[in-house]
JSON list of C-alpha atoms in Angstrom, two decimals:
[
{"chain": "Q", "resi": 5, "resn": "UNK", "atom": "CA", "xyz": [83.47, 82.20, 105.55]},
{"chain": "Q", "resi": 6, "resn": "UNK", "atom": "CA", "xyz": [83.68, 85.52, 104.02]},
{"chain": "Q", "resi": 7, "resn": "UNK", "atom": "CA", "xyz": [87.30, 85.83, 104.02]},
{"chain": "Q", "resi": 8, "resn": "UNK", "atom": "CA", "xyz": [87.88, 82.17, 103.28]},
{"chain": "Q", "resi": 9, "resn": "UNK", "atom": "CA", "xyz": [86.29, 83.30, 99.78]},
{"chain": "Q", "resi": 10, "resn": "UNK", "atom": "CA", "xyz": [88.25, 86.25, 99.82]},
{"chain": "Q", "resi": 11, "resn": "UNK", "atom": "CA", "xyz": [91.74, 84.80, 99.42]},
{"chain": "Q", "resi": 12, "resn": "UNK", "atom": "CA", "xyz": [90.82, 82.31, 96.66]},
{"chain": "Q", "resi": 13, "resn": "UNK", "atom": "CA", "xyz": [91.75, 82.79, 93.38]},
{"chain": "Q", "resi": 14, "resn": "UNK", "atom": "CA", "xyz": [88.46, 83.76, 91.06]},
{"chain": "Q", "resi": 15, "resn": "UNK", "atom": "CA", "xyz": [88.29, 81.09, 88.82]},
{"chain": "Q", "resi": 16, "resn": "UNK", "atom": "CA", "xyz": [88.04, 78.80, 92.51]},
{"chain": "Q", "resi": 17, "resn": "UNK", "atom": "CA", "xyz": [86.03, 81.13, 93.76]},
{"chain": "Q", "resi": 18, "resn": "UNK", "atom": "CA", "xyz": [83.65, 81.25, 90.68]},
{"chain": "Q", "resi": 19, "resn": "UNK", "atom": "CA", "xyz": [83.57, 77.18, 90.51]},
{"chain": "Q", "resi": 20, "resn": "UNK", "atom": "CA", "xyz": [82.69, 76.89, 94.31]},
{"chain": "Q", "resi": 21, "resn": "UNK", "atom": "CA", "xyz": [79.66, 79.42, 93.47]},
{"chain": "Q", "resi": 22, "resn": "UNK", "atom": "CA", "xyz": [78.44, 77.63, 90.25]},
{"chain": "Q", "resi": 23, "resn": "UNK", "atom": "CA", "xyz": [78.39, 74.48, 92.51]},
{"chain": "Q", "resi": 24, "resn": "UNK", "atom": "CA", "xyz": [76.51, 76.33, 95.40]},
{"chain": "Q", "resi": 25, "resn": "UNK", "atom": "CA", "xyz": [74.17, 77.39, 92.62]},
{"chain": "Q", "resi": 26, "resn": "UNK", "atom": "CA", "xyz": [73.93, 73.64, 91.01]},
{"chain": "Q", "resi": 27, "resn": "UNK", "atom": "CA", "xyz": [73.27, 72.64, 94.57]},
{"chain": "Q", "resi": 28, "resn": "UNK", "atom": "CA", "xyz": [70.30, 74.66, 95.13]},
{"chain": "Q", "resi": 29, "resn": "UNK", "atom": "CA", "xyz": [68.72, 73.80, 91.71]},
{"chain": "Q", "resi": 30, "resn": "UNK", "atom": "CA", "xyz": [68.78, 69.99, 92.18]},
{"chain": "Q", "resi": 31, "resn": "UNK", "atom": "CA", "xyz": [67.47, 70.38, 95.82]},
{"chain": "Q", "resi": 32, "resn": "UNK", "atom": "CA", "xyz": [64.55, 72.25, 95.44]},
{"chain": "Q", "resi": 33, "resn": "UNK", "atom": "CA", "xyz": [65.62, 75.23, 97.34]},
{"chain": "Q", "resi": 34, "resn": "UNK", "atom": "CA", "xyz": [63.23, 77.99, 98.40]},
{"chain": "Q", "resi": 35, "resn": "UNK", "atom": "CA", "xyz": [65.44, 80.25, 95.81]},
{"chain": "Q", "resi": 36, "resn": "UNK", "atom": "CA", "xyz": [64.66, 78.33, 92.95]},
{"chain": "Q", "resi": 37, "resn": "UNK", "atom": "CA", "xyz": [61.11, 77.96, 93.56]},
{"chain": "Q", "resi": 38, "resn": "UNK", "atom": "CA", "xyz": [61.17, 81.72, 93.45]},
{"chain": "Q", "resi": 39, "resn": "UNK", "atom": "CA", "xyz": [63.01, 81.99, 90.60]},
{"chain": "Q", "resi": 40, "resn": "UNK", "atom": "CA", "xyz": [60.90, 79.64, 88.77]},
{"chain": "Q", "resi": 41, "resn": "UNK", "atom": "CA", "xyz": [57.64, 81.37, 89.43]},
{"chain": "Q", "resi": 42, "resn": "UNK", "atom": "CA", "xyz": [59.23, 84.28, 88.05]},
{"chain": "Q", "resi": 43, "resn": "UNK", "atom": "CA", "xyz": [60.25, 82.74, 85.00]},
{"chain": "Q", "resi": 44, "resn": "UNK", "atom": "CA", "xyz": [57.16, 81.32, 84.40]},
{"chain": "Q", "resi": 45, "resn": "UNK", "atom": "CA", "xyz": [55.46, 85.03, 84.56]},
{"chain": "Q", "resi": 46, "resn": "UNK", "atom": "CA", "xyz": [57.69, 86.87, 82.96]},
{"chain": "Q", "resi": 47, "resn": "UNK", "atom": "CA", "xyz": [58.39, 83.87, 79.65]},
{"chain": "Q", "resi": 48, "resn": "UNK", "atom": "CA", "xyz": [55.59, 82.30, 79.63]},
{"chain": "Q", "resi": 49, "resn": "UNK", "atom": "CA", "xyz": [56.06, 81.98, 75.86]},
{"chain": "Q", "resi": 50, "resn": "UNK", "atom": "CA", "xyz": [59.08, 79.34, 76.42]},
{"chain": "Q", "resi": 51, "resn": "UNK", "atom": "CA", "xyz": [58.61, 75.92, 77.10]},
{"chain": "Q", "resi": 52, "resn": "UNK", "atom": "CA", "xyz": [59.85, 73.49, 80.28]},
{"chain": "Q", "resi": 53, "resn": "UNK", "atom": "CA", "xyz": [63.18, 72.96, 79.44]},
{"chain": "Q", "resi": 54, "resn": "UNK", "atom": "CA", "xyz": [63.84, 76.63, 77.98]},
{"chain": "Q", "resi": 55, "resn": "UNK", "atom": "CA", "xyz": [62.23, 77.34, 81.16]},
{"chain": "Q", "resi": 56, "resn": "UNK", "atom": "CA", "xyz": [64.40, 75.07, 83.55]},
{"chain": "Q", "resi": 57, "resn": "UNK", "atom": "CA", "xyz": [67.60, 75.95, 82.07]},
{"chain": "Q", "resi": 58, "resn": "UNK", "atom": "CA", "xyz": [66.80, 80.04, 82.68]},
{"chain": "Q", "resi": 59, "resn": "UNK", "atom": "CA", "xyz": [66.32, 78.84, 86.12]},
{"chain": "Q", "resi": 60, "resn": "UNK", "atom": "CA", "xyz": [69.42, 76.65, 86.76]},
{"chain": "Q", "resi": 61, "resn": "UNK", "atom": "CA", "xyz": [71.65, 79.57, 85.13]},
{"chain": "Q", "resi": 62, "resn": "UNK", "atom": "CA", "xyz": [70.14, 82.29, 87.39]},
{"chain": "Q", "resi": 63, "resn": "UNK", "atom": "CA", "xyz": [70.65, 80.03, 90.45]},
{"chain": "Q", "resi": 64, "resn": "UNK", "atom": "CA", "xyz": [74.69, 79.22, 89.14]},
{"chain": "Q", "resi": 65, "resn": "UNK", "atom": "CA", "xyz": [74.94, 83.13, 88.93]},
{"chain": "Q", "resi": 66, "resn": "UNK", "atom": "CA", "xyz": [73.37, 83.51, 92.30]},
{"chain": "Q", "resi": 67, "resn": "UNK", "atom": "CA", "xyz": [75.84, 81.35, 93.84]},
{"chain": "Q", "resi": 68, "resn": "UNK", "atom": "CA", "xyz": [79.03, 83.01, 92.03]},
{"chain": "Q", "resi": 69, "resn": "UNK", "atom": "CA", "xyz": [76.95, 86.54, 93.67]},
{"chain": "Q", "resi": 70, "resn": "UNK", "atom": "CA", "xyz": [77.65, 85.08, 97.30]},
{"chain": "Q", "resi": 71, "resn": "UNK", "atom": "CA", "xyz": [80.88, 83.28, 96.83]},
{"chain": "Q", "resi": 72, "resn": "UNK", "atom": "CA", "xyz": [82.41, 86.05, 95.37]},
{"chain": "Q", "resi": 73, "resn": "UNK", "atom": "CA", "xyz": [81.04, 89.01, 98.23]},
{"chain": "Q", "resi": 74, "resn": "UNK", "atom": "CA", "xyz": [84.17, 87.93, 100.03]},
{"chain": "Q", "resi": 75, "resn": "UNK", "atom": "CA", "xyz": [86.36, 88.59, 97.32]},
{"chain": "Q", "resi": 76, "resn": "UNK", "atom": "CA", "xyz": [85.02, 92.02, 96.34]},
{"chain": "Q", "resi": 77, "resn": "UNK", "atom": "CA", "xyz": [84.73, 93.16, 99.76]},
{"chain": "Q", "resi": 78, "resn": "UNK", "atom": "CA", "xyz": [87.67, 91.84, 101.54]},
{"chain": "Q", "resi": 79, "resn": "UNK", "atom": "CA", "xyz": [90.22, 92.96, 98.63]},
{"chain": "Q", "resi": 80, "resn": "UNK", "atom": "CA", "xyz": [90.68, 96.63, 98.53]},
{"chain": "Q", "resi": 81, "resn": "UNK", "atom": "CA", "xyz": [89.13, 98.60, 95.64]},
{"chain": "Q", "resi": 82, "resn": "UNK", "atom": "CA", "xyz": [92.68, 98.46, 93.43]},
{"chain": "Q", "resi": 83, "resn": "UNK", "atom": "CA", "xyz": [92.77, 95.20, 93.60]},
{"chain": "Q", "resi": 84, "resn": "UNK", "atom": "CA", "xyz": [89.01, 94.89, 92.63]},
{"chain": "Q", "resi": 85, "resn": "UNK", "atom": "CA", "xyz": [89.69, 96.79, 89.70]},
{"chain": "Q", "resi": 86, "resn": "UNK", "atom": "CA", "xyz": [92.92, 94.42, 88.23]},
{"chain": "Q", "resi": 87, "resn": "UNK", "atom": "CA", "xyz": [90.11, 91.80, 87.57]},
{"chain": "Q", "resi": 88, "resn": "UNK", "atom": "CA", "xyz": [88.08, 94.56, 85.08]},
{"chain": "Q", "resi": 89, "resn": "UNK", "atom": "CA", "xyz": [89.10, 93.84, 81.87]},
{"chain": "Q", "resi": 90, "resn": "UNK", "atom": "CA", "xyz": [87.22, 95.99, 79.48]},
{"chain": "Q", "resi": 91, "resn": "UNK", "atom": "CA", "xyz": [85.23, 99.19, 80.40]},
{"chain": "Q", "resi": 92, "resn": "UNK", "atom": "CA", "xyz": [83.03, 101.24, 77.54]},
{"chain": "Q", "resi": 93, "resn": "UNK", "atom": "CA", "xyz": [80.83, 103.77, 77.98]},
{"chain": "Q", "resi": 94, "resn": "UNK", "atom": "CA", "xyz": [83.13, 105.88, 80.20]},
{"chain": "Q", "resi": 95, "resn": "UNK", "atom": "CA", "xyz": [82.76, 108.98, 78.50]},
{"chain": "Q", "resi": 96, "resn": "UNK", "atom": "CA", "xyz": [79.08, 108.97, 79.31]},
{"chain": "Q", "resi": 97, "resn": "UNK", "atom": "CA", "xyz": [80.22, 110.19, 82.89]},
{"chain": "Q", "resi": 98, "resn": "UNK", "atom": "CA", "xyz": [82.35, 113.08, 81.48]},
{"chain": "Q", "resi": 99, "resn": "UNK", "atom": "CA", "xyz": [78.74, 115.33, 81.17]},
{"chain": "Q", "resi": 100, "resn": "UNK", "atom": "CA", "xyz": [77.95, 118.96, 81.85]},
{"chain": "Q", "resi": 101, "resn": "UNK", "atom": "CA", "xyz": [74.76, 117.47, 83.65]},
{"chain": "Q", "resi": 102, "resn": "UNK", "atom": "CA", "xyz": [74.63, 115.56, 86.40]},
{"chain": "Q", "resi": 103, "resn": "UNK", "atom": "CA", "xyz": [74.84, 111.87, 86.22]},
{"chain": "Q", "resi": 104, "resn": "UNK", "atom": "CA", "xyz": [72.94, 108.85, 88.09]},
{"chain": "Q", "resi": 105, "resn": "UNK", "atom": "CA", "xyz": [73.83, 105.14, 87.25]},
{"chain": "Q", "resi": 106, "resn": "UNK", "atom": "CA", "xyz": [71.10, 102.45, 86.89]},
{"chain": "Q", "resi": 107, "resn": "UNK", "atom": "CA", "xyz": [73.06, 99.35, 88.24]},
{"chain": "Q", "resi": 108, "resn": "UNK", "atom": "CA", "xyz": [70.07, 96.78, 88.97]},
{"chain": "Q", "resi": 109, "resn": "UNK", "atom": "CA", "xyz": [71.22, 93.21, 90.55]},
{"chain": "Q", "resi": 110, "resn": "UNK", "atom": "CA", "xyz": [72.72, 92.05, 86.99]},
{"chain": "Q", "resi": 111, "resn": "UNK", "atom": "CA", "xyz": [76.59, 90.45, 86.94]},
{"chain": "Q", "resi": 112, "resn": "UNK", "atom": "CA", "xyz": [78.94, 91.40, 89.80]},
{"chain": "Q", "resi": 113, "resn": "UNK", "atom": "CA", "xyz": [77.14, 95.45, 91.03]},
{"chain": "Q", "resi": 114, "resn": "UNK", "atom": "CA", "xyz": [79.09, 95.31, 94.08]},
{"chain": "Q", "resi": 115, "resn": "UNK", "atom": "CA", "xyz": [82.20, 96.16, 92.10]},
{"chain": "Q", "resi": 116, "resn": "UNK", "atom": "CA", "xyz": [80.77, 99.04, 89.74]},
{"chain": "Q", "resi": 117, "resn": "UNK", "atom": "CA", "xyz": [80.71, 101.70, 92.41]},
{"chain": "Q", "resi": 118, "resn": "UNK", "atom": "CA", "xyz": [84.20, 100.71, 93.63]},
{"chain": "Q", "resi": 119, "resn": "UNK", "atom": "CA", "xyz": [85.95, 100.95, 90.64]},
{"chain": "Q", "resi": 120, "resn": "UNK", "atom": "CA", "xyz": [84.13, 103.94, 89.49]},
{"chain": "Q", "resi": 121, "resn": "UNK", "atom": "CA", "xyz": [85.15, 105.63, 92.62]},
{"chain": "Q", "resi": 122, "resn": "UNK", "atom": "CA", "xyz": [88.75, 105.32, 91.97]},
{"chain": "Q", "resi": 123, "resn": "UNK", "atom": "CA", "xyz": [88.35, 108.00, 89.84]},
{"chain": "Q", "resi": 124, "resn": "UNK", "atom": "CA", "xyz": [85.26, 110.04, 90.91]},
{"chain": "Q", "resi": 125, "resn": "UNK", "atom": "CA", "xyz": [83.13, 110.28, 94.32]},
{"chain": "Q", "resi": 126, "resn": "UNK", "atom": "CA", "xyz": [80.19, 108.08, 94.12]},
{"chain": "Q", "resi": 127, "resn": "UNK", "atom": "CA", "xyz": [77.09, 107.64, 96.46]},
{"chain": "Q", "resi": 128, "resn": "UNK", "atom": "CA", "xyz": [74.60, 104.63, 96.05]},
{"chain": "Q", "resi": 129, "resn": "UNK", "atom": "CA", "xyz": [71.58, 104.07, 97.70]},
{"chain": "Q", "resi": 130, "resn": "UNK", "atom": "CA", "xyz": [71.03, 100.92, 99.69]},
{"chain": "Q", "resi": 131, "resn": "UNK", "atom": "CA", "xyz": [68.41, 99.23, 102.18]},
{"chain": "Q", "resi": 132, "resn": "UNK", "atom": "CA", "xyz": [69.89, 98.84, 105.68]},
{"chain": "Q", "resi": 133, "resn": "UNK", "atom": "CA", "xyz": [70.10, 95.21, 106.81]},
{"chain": "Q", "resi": 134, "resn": "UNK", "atom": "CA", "xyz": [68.05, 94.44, 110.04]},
{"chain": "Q", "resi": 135, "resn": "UNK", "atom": "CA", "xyz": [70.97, 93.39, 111.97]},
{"chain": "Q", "resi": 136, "resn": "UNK", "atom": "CA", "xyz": [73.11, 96.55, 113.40]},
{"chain": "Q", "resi": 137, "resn": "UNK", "atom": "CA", "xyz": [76.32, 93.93, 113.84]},
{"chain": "Q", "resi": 138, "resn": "UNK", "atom": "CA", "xyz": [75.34, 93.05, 110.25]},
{"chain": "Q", "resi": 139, "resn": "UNK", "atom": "CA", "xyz": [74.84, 96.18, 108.59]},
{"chain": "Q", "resi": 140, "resn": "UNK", "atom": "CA", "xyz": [78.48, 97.52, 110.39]},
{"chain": "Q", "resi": 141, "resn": "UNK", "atom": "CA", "xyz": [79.87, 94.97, 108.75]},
{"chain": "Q", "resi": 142, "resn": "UNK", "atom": "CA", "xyz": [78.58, 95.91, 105.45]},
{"chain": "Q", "resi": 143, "resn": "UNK", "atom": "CA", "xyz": [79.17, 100.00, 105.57]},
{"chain": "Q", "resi": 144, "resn": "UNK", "atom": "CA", "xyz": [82.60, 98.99, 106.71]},
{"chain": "Q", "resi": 145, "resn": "UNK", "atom": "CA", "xyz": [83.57, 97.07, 103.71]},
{"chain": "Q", "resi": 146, "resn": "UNK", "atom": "CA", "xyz": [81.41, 99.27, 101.52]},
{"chain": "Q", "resi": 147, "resn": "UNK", "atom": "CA", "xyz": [81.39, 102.85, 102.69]},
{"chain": "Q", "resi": 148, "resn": "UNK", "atom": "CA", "xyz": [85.30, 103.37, 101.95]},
{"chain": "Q", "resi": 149, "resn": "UNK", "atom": "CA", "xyz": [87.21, 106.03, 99.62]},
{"chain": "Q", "resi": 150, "resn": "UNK", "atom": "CA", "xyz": [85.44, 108.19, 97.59]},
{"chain": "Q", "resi": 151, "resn": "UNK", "atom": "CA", "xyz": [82.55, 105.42, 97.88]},
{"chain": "Q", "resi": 152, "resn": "UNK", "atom": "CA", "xyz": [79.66, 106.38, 100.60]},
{"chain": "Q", "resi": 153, "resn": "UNK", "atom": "CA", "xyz": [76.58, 104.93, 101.04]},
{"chain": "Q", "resi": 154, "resn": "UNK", "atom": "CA", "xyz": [73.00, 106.78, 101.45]},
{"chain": "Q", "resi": 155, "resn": "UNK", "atom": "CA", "xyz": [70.34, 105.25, 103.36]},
{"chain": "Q", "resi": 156, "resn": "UNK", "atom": "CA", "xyz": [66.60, 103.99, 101.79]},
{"chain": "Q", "resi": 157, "resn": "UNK", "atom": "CA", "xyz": [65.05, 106.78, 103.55]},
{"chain": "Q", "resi": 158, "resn": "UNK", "atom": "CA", "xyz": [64.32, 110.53, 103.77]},
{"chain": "Q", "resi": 159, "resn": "UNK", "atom": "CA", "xyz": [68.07, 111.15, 104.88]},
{"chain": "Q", "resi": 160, "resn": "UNK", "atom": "CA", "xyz": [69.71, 109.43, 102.37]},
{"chain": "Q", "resi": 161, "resn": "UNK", "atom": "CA", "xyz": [67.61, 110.96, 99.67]},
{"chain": "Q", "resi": 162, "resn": "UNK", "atom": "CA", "xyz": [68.68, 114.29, 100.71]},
{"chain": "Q", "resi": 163, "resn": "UNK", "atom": "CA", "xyz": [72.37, 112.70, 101.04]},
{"chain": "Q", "resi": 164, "resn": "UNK", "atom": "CA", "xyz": [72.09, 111.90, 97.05]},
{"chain": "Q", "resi": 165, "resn": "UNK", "atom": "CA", "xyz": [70.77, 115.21, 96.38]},
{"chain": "Q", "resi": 166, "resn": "UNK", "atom": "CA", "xyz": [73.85, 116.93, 97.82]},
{"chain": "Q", "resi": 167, "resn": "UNK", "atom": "CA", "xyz": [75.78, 114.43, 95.66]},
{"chain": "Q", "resi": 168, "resn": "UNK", "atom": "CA", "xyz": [74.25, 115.57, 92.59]},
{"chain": "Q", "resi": 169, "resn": "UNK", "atom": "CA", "xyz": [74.75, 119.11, 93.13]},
{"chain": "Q", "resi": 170, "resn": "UNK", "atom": "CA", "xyz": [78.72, 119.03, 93.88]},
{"chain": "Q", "resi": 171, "resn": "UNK", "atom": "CA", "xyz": [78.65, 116.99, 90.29]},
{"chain": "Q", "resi": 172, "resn": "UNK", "atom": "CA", "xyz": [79.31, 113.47, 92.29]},
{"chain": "Q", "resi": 173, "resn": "UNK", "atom": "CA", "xyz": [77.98, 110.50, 90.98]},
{"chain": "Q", "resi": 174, "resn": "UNK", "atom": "CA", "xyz": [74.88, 108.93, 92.15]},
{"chain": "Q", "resi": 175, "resn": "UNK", "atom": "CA", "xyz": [74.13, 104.83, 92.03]},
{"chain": "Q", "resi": 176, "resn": "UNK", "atom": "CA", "xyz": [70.66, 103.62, 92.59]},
{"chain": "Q", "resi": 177, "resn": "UNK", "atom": "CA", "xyz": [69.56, 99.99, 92.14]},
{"chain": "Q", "resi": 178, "resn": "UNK", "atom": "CA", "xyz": [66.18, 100.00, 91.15]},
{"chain": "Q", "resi": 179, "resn": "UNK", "atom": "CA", "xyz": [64.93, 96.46, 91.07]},
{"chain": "Q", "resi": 180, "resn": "UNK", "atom": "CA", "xyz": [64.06, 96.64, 94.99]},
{"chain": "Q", "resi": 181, "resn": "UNK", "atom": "CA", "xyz": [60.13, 96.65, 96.58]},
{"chain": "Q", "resi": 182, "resn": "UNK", "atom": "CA", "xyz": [60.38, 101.05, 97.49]},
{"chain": "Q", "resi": 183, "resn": "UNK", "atom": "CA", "xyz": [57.62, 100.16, 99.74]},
{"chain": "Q", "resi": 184, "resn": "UNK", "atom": "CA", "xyz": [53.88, 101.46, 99.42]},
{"chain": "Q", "resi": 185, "resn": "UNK", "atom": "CA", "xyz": [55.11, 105.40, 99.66]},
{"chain": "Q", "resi": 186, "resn": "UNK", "atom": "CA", "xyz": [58.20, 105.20, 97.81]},
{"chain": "Q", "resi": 187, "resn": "UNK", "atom": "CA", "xyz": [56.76, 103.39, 94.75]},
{"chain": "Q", "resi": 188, "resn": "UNK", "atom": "CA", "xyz": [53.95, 103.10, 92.26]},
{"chain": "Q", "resi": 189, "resn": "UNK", "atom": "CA", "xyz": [52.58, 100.17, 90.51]},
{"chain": "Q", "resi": 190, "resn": "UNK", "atom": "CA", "xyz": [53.69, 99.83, 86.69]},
{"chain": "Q", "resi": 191, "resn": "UNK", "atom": "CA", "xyz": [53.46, 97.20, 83.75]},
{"chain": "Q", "resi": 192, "resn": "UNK", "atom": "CA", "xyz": [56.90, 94.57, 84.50]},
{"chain": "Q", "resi": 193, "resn": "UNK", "atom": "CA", "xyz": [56.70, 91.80, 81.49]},
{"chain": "Q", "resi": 194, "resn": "UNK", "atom": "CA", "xyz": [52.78, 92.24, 81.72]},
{"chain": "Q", "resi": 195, "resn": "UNK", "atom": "CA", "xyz": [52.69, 92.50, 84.84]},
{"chain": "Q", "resi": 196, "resn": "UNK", "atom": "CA", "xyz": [51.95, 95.20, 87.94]},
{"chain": "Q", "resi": 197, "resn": "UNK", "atom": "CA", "xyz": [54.77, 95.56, 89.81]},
{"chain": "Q", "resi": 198, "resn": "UNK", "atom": "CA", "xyz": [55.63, 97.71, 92.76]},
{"chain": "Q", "resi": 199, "resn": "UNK", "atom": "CA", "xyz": [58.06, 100.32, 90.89]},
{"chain": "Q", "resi": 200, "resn": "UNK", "atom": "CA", "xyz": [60.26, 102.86, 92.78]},
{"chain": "Q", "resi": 201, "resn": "UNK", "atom": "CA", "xyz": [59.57, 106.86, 92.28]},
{"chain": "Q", "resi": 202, "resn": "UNK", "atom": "CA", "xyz": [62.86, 108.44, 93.43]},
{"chain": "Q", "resi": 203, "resn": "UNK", "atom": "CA", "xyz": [64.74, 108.09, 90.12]},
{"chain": "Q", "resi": 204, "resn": "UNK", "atom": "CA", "xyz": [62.49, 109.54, 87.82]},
{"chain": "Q", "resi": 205, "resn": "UNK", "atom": "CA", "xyz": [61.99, 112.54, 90.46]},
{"chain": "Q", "resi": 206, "resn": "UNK", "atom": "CA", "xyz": [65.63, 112.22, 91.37]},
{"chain": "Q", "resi": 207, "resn": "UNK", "atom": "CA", "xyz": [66.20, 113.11, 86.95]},
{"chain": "Q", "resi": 208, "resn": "UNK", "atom": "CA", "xyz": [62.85, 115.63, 86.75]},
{"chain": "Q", "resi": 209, "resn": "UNK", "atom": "CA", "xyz": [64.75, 118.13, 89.51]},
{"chain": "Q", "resi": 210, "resn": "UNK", "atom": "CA", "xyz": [68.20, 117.96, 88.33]},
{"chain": "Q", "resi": 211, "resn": "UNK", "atom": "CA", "xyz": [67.93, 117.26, 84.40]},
{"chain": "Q", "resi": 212, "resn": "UNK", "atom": "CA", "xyz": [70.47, 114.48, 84.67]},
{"chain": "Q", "resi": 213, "resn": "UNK", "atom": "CA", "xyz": [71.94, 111.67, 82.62]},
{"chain": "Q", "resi": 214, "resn": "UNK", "atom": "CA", "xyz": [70.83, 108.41, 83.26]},
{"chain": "Q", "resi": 215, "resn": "UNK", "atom": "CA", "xyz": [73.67, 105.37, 82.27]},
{"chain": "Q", "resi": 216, "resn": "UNK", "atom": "CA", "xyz": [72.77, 102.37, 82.84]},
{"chain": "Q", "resi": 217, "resn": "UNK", "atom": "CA", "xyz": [75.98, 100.26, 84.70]},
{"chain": "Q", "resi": 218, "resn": "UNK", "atom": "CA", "xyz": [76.76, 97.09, 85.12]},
{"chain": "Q", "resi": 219, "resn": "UNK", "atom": "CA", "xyz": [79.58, 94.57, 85.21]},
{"chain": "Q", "resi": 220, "resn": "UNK", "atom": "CA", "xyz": [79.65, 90.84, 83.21]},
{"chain": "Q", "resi": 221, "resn": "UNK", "atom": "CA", "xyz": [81.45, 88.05, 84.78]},
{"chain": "Q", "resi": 222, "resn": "UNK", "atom": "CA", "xyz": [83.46, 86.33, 82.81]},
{"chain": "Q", "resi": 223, "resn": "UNK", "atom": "CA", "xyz": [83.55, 82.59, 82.46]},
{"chain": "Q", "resi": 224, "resn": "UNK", "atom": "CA", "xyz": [86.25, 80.46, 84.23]},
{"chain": "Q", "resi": 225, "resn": "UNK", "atom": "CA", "xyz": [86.86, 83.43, 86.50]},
{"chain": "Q", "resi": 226, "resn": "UNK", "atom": "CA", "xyz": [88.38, 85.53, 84.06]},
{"chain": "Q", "resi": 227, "resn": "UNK", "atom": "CA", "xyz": [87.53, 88.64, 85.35]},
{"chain": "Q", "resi": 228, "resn": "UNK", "atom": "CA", "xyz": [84.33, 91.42, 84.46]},
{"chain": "Q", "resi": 229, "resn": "UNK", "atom": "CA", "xyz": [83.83, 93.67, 81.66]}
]
């Protein structure tokens, strides 16, 4: 299914995901029932149909996230980086200190660290699927280039580490559960949330740069900026 996505132009690509997302907002899906207790906690200043329309957005971007895996990971990283448009903020990276990007799950991540490591080595941290067939899947079309991957765990902290002192760049997404030891709870729109530790200890030991990354979608498939 993955490479059926992959060979489709974006704008298709982007529709077909908008529709997925459509699809899951006027069924009742498990996802938006998620997303819509979220909503509710984090605005609960807006009313039902401010409310509703957050939610039916977030699900439309959701489904242009899946639909459009197979088109950032099948498609080598040149080609992922014809469909970037407009970059700013690059000389952030050219620092004396060492540098660690803040990508959470906003707009198209996957293709951030791809791009970026046309140019520069980059590690990111990620959580290992539970599948092994799975997750060699995903390091194959992920882990290429200059672009490696570091592990959630004690090895692929000290895999960043190494990173940071050769001068590479470092990704971490930080809107992921760290797990009782690798987080502490802090205020998240009023309320406690689980919040990872490794970044702020990750910037304390190496005085580095923080930049936060990210990359827009475009409507109609246009590209990302």
């Amino acid at each position: 299914m993955l490479t059926f996505f992959s060979i489709l132009p974006l704008r298709l690509n982007h529709f077909i995901g908008s529709s997925i997302g459509r699809f899951l907002y006027f069924t009742n899906s498990k996802s938006k029932c998620i997303i819509s207790k979220n909503i509710d906690l984090c605005f609960p200043e807006l009313n039902q149909e401010e409310r509703g329309n957050l939610v039916k957005k977030s699900l439309i971007e959701t489904g242009k996230g899946l639909t459009e895996s197979g088109f950032i990971w099948f498609n080598n990283f040149k080609t992922n980086a014809k469909y970037i448009t407009k970059t700013t903020g690059m000389e952030h990276l050219r620092s004396n200190r060492p540098v660690i990007l803040l990508v959470p799950h906003f707009g198209c991540w996957e293709i951030t660290g791809r791009v970026l490591s046309l140019t520069t080595p980059v590690v990111f941290l990620y959580k290992p699927l539970r599948s092994k067939k799975q997750e060699a899947c995903l390091i194959s079309k992920r882990q290429q280039g200059d672009l490696s991957m570091a592990t959630a765990n004690k090895k692929g902290v000290i895999k960043l580490q190494r990173a940071l002192s050769k001068g590479d760049l470092i990704g971490i997404l930080p809107d992921q559960d760290p797990g009782e030891e690798g987080g502490i709870s802090a205020p998240f729109f009023n309320h406690d949330a689980n919040t990872m530790t490794l970044l702020a200890k990750l910037v304390r030991k190496n005085n580095a740069k923080v930049i936060m990354t990210w990359a827009t979608r475009l409507e109609k498939g246009k590209g990302y900026e």
